[in-house]
Coordinates of C-alpha atoms and ligand atoms in Angstrom, one line a residue:
X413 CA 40.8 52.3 -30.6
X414 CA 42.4 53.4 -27.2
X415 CA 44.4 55.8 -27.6
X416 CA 47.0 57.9 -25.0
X417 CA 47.2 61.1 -25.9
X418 CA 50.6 62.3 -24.0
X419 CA 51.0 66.2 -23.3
X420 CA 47.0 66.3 -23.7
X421 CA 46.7 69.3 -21.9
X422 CA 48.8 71.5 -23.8
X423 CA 48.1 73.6 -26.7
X424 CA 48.1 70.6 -29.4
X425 CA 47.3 67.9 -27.5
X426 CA 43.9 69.3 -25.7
X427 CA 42.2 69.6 -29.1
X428 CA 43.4 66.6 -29.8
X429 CA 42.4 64.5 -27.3
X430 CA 38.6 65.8 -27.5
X431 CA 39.0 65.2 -31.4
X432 CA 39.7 61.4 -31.2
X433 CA 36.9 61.3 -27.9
X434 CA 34.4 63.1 -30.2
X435 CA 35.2 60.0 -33.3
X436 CA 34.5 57.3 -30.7
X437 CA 38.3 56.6 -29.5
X438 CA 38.5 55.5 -26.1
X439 CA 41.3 58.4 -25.1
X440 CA 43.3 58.9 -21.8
X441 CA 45.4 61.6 -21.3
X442 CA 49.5 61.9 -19.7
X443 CA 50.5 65.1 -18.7
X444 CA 52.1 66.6 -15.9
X445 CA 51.0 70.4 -16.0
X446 CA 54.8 71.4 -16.6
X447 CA 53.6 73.6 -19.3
X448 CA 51.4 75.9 -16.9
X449 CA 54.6 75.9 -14.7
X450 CA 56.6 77.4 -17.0
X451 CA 54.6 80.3 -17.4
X452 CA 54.9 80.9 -14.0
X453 CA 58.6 80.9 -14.2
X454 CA 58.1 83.2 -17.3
X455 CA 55.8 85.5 -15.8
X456 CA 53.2 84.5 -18.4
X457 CA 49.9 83.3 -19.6
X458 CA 47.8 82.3 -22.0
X459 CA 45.6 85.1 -23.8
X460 CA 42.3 82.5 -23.2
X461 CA 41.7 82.1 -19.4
X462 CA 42.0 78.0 -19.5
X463 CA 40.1 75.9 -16.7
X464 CA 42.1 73.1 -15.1
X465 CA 42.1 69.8 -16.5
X466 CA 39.9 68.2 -14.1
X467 CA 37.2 71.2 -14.9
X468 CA 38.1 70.1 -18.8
X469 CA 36.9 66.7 -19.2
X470 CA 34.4 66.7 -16.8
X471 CA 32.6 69.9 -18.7
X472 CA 33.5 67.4 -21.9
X473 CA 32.0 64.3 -19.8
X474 CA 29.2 66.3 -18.9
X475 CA 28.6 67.7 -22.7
X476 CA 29.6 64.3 -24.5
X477 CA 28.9 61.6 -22.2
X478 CA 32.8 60.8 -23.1
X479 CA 34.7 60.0 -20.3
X480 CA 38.3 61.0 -20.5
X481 CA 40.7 59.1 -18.1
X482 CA 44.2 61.8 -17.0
X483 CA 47.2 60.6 -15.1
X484 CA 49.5 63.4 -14.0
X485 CA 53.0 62.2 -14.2
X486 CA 55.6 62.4 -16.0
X487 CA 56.9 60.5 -18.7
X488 CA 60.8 60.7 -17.3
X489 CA 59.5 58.7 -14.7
X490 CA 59.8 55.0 -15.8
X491 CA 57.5 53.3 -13.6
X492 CA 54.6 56.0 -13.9
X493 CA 54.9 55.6 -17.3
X494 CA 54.9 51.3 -17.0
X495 CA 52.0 51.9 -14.6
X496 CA 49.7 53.7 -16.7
X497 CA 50.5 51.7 -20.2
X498 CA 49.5 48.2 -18.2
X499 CA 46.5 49.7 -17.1
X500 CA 45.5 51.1 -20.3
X501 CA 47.3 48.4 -22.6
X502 CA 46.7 51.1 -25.7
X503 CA 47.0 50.3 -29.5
X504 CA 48.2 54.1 -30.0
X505 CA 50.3 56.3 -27.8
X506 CA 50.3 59.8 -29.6
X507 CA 53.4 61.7 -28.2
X508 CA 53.0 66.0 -27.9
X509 CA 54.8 65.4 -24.4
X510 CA 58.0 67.8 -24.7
X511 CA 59.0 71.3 -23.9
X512 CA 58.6 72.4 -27.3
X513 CA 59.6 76.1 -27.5
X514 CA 63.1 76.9 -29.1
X515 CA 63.7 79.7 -27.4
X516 CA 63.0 78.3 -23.8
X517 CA 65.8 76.0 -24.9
X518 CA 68.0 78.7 -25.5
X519 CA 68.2 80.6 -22.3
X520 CA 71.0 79.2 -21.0
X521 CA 72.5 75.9 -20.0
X522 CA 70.6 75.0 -17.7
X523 CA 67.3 75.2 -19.5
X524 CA 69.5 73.5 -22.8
X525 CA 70.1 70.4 -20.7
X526 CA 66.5 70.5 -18.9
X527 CA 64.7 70.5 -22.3
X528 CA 67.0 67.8 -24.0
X529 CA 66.9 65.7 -20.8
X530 CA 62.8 66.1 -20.8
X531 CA 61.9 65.1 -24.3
X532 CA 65.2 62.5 -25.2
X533 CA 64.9 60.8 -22.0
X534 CA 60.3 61.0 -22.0
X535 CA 60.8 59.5 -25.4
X536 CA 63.4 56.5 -24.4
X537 CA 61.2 55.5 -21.8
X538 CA 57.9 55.1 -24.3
X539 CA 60.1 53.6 -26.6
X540 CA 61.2 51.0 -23.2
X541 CA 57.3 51.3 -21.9
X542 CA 56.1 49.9 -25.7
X543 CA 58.4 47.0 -25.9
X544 CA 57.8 46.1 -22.4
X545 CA 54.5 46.7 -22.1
X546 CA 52.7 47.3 -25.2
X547 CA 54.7 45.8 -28.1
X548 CA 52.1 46.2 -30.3
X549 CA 51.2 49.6 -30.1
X550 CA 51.7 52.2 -32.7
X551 CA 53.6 55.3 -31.2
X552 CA 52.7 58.9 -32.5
X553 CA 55.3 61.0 -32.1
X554 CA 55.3 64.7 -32.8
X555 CA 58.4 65.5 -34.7
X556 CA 59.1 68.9 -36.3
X557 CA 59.8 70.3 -40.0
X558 CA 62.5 72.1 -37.9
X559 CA 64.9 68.5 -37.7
X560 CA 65.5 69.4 -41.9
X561 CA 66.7 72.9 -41.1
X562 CA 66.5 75.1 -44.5
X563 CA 68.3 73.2 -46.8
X564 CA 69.2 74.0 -50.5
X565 CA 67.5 71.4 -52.0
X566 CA 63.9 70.2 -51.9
X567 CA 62.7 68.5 -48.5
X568 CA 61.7 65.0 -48.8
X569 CA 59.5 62.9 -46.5
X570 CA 62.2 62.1 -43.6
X571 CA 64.4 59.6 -46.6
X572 CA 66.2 60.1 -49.4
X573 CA 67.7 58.7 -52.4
X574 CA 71.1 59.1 -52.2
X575 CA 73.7 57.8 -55.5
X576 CA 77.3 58.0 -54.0
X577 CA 80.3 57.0 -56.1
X578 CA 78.3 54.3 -57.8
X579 CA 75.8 53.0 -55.5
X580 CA 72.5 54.1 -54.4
X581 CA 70.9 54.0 -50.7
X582 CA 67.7 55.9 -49.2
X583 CA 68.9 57.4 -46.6
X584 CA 67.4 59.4 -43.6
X585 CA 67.1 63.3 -45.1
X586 CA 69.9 65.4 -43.9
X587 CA 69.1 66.8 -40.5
X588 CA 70.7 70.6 -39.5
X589 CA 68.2 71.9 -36.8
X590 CA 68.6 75.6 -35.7
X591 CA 68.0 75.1 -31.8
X592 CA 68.5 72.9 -29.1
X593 CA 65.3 72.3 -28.6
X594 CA 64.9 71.4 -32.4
X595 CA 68.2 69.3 -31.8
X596 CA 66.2 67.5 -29.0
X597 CA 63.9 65.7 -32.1
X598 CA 66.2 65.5 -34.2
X599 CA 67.7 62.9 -31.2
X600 CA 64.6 61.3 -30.6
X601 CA 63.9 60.5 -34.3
X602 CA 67.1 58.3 -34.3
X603 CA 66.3 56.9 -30.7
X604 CA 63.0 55.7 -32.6
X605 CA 64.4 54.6 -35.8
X606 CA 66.9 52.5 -34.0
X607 CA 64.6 51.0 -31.9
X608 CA 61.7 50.0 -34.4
X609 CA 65.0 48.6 -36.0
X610 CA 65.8 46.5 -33.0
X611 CA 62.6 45.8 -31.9
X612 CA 60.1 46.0 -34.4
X613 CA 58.1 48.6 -32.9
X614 CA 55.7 50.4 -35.0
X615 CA 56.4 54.3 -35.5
X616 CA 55.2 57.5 -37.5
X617 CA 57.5 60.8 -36.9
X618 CA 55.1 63.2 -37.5
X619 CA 57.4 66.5 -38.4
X620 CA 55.3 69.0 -37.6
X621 CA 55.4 72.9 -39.0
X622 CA 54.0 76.2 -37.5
X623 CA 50.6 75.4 -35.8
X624 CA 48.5 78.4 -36.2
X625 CA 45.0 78.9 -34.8
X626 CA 43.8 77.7 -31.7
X627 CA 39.6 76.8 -31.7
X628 CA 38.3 73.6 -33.4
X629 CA 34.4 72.6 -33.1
X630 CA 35.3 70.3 -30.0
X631 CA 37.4 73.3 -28.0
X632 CA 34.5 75.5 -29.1
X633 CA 31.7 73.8 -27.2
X634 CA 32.3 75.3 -24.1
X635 CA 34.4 78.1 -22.5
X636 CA 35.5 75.4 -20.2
X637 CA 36.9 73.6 -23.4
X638 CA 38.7 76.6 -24.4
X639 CA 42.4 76.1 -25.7
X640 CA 45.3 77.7 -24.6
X641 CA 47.1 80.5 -26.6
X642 CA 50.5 81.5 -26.5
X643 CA 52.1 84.6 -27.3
X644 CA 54.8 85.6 -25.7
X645 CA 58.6 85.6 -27.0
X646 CA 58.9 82.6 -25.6
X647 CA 56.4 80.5 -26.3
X648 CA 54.1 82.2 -29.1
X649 CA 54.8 81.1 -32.8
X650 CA 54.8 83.7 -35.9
X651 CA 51.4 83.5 -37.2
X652 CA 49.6 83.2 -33.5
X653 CA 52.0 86.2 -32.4
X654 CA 52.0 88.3 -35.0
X655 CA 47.6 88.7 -35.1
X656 CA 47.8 89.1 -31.1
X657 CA 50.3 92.1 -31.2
X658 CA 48.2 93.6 -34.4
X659 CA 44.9 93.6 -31.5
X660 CA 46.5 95.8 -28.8
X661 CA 48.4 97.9 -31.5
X662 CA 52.2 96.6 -31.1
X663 CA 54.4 96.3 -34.2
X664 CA 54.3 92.8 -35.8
X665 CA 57.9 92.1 -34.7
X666 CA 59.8 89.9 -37.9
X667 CA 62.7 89.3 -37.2
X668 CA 65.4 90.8 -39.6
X669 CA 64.8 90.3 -43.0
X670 CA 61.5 88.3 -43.1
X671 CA 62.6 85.9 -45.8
X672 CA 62.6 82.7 -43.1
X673 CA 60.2 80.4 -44.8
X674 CA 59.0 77.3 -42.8
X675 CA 55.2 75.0 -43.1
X676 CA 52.6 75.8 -41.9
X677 CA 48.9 74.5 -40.7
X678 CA 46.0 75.2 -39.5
X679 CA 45.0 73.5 -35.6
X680 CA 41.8 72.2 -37.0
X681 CA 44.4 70.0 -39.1
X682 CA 47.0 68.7 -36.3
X683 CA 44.1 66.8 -34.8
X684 CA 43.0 65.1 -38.1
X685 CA 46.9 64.3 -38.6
X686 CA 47.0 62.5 -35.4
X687 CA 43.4 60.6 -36.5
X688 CA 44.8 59.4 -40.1
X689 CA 47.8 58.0 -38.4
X690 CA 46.3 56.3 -35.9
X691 CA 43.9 54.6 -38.4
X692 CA 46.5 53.9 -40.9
X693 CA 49.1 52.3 -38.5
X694 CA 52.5 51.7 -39.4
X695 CA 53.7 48.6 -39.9
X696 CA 55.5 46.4 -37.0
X697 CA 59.2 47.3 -37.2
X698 CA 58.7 50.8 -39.6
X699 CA 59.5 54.3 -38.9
X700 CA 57.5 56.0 -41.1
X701 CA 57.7 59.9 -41.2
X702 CA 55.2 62.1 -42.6
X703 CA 55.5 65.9 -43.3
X704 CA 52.9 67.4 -41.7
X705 CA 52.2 71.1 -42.8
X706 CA 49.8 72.1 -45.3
X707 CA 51.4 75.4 -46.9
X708 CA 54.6 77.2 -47.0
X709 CA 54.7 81.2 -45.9
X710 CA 57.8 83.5 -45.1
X711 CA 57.4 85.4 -42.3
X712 CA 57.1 88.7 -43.8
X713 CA 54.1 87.2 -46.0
X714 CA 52.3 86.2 -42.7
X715 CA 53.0 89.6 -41.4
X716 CA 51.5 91.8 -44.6
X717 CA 48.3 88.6 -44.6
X718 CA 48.3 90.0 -41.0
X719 CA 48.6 93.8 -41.3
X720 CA 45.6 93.7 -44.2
X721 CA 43.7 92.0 -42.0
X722 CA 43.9 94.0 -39.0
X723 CA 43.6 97.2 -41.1
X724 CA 40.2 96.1 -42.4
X725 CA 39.2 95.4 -39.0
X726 CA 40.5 99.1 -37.7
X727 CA 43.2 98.0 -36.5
X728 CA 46.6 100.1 -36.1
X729 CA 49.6 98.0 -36.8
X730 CA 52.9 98.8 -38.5
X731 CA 55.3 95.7 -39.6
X732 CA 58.5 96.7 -37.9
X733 CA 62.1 94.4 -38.8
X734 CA 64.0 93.7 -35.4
X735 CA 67.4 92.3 -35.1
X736 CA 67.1 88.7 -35.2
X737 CA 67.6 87.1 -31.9
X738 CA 68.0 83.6 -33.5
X739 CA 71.3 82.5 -35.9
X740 CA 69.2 81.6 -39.1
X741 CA 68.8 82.0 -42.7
X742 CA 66.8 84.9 -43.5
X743 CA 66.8 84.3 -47.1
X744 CA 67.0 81.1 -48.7
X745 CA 65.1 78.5 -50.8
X746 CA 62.5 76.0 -48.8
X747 CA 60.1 73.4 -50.8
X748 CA 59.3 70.3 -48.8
X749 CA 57.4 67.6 -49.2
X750 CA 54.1 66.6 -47.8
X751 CA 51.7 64.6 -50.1
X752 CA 52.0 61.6 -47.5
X753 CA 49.1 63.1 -45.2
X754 CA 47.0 64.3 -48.1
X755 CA 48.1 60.6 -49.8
X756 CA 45.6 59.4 -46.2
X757 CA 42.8 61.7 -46.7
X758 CA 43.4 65.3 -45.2
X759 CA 41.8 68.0 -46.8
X760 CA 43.5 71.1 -45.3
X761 CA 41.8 74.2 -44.2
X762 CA 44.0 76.7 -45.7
X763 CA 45.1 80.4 -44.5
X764 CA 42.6 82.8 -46.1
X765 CA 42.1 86.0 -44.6
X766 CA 38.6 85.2 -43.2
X767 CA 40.7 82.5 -40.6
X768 CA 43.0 85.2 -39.9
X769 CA 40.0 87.4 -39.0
X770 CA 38.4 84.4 -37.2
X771 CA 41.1 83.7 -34.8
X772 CA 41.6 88.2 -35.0
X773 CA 37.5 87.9 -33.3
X774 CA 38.7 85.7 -30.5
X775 CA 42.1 87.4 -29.3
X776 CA 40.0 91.0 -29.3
X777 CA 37.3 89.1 -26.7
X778 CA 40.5 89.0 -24.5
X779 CA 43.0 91.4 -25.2
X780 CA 43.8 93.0 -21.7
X781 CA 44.8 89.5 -20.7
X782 CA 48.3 90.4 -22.7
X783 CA 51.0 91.1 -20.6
X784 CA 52.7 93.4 -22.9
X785 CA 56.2 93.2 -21.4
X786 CA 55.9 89.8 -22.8
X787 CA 55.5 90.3 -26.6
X788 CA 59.4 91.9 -27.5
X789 CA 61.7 88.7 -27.7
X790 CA 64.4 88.2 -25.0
X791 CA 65.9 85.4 -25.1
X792 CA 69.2 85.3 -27.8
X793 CA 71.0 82.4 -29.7
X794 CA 74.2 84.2 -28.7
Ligands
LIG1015 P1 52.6 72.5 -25.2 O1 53.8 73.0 -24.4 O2 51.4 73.4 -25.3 O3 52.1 71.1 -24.8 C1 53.0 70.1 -24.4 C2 52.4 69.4 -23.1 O4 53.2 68.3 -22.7 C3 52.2 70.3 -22.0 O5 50.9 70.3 -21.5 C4 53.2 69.8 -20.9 O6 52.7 70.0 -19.6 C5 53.4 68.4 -21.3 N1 54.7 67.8 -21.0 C6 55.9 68.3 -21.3 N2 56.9 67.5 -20.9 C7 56.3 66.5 -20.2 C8 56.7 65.3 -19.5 N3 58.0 65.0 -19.4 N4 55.8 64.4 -19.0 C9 54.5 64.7 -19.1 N5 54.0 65.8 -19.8 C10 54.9 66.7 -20.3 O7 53.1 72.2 -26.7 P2 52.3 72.1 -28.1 O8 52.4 73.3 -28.8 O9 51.0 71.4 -27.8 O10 53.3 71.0 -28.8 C11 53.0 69.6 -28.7 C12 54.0 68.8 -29.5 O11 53.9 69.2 -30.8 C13 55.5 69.1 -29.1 O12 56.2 67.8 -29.1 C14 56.0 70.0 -30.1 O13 57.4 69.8 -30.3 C15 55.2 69.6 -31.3 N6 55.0 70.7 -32.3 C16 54.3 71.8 -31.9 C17 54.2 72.8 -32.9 C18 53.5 74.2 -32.5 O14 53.5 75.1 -33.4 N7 52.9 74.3 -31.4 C19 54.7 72.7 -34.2 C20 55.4 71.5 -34.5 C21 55.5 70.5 -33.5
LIG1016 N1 59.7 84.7 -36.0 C1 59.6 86.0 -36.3 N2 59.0 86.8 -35.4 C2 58.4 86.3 -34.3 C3 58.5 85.0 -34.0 C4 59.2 84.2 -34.9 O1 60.1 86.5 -37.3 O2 57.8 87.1 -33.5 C5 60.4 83.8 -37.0 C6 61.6 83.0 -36.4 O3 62.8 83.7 -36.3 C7 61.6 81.8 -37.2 C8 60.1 81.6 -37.7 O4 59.5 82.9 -37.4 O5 62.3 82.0 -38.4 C9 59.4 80.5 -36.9 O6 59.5 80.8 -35.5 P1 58.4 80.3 -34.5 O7 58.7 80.8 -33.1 O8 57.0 80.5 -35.0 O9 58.6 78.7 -34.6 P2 59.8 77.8 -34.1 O10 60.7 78.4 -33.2 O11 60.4 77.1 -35.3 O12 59.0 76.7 -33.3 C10 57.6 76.4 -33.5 C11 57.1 75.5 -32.3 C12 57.9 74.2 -32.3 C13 57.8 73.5 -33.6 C14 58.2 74.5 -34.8 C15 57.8 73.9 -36.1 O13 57.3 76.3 -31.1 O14 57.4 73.4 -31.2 O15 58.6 72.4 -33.6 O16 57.4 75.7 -34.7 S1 59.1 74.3 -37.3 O17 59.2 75.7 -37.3 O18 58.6 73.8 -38.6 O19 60.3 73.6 -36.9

């Protein structure tokens, strides 16, 4: 299959990319390095040194044989985007392309409309750029378990049943995202279902939870193949954050209570989501959405999985409760769905302490990379 794999050299996308090269796919990456840009503006990095991506698929070409074709551009740019999809007429187009961090979407106005302007307006044009172009390719599109919000009732796949003074629909689930960011997918879910409406263009939402982890065999090949890790307030997630700040001794920083409860998996998983929906295409004119997360942890449960861990490996580190920057629910009920993936064939790796000590191992090798004025959060809802 040939496959685009947009956003390929960020933090899901990489291992992605050399997952679907490694099972024979004929991949080519978008991206246009905004992602190592904005650590720049945020004084940041990632805790593994990562090579360019020129130096990543040749070391990949030069290990594999694979080649990997990269166009840097980016996809708010219409005719880049028409450019590359009639050179590469591709029967998938998976879609990680989007500043994804809630908090970078929260800093102020200006960053609010930059990130709902980047990923709405990215997604219109591949949504244009299919129809066009490539009518019969299957877009990919990361969504996130953050669209639902935390709502009292049990999460279903993306539609519900819904009986209302005597008749019955399914409807799409109730959407009440916490961020603007967040509110950014929620947007481009209903720019997609409208358009495979109106078009008949094939679609699978893939609403994403917490990606933890960061190695999978392909990344691990090579230090050249390395994949990024983020930890800062910014961009680090709560699992990924809360092992790096038990290495250099910091307090594993939940946020008020602890009781925030949201999906999780593993990055070894991500990339065989991307596979089993790009082999089981949707059909011309769906929007399918699966729930992609393979097990369900509140925050102060990652933490204590976290504090054992490190404490068995010597490790100083106290749980401590800041005040929660973000306006959220820090106790509440949360059951979602998610036997559509698993329906496909995924066999999730799950969280067991020996994967927390695994991805423990790696941080430790480079620890003095963390820029420690980084880790506290800084940037509030308010
Ligand atoms: P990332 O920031 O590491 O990677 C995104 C990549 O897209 C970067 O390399 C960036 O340079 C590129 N990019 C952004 N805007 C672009 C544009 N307009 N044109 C071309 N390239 C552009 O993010 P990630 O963690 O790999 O997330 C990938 C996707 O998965 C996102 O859509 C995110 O919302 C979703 N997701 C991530 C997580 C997670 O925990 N990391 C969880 C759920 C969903
Ligand atoms: N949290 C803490 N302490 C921290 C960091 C986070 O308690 O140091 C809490 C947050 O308050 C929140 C929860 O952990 O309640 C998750 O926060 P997060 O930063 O790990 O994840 P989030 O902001 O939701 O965003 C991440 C990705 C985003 C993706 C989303 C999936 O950055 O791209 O869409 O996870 S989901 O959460 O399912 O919506």
């Amino acid at each position: 299959m040939k496959i685009i794999v947009a956003g390929g050299d960020g933090f899901c996308g990489w291992p992605t990319a050399l997952y679907l090269s490694k099972q024979g796919h004929d991949v080519a990456i978008i991206d246009n390095m905004i992602r190592r840009k904005w650590d720049n503006e945020l004084h940041s990095n990632s805790i593994t040194p990562i090579a360019t991506l020129e130096e990543r698929v040749a070391k990949w070409k030069e290990l594999t044989g694979n080649e990997i074709r990269t166009y840097d551009g980016d996809l708010t740019h219409y005719d880049f985007l028409r450019e590359v999809l009639k050179k590469e007429q591709p029967d998938a187009f998976a879609h990680f392309a989007e500043q994804r961090s809630a908090p970078y979407s929260m800093i102020d106005r200006e960053h609010a409309v930059f990130t709902q302007n980047n990923n709405v307006t990215g997604t219109l044009n591949v949504l244009y750029g299919i129809k066009e172009i490539v009518p019969d390719c299957h877009l990919i599109k990361l969504g996130t378990m953050g669209e639902y919000g935390t709502p009292n009732i049990e999460i279903e796949e993306g539609y519900i049943e819904i009986e209302h003074k005597g008749r019955k629909d399914v409807l799409p689930f109730p959407k009440q995202p916490g961020s603007f960011y967040h509110l950014s997918k929620v947007h481009d879910s209903h720019n997609i279902t409208f358009a495979c409406k109106i078009w008949g263009i094939r679609a699978t939402d893939l609403n994403q939870g917490v990606v933890y982890g960061l190695d999978t065999d392909e990344t691990q090949m090579d230090p050249v193949l390395s994949n990024r890790l983020d930890y800062d307030g910014v961009f680090g997630t709560a699992l990924n954050r809360f092992i790096i700040q038990s290495t250099i001794g910091h307090d594993i920083t939940v946020y008020g209570k602890g009781g925030q409860t949201r999906g999780f998996l593993n990055i070894r998983d991500t990339v065989r989501c991307i596979e089993i929906a790009a082999n089981n295409p949707a059909d011309r004119g769906e929007f399918r959405v699966f729930n992609q997360f393979t097990e369900e942890f509140s925050v102060l449960d990652l933490a204590k999985k976290v504090e054992k861990v490190a404490q068995e490996e010597g490790l100083e580190t106290t749980i401590a409760h800041l005040e929660n920057p973000r306006v959220e629910l820090e106790e509440h009920f949360f059951h979602a769905e998610n036997t559509k993936l698993r329906d496909l064939g995924l066999e999730p790796n799950l969280l067991t302490d020996d994967v927390i000590r695994g991805i423990l191992k790696t941080v430790v090798n480079h620890k003095e990379r963390i820029i420690k004025e980084n880790v506290l959060p800084q940037v509030s809802w308010k």
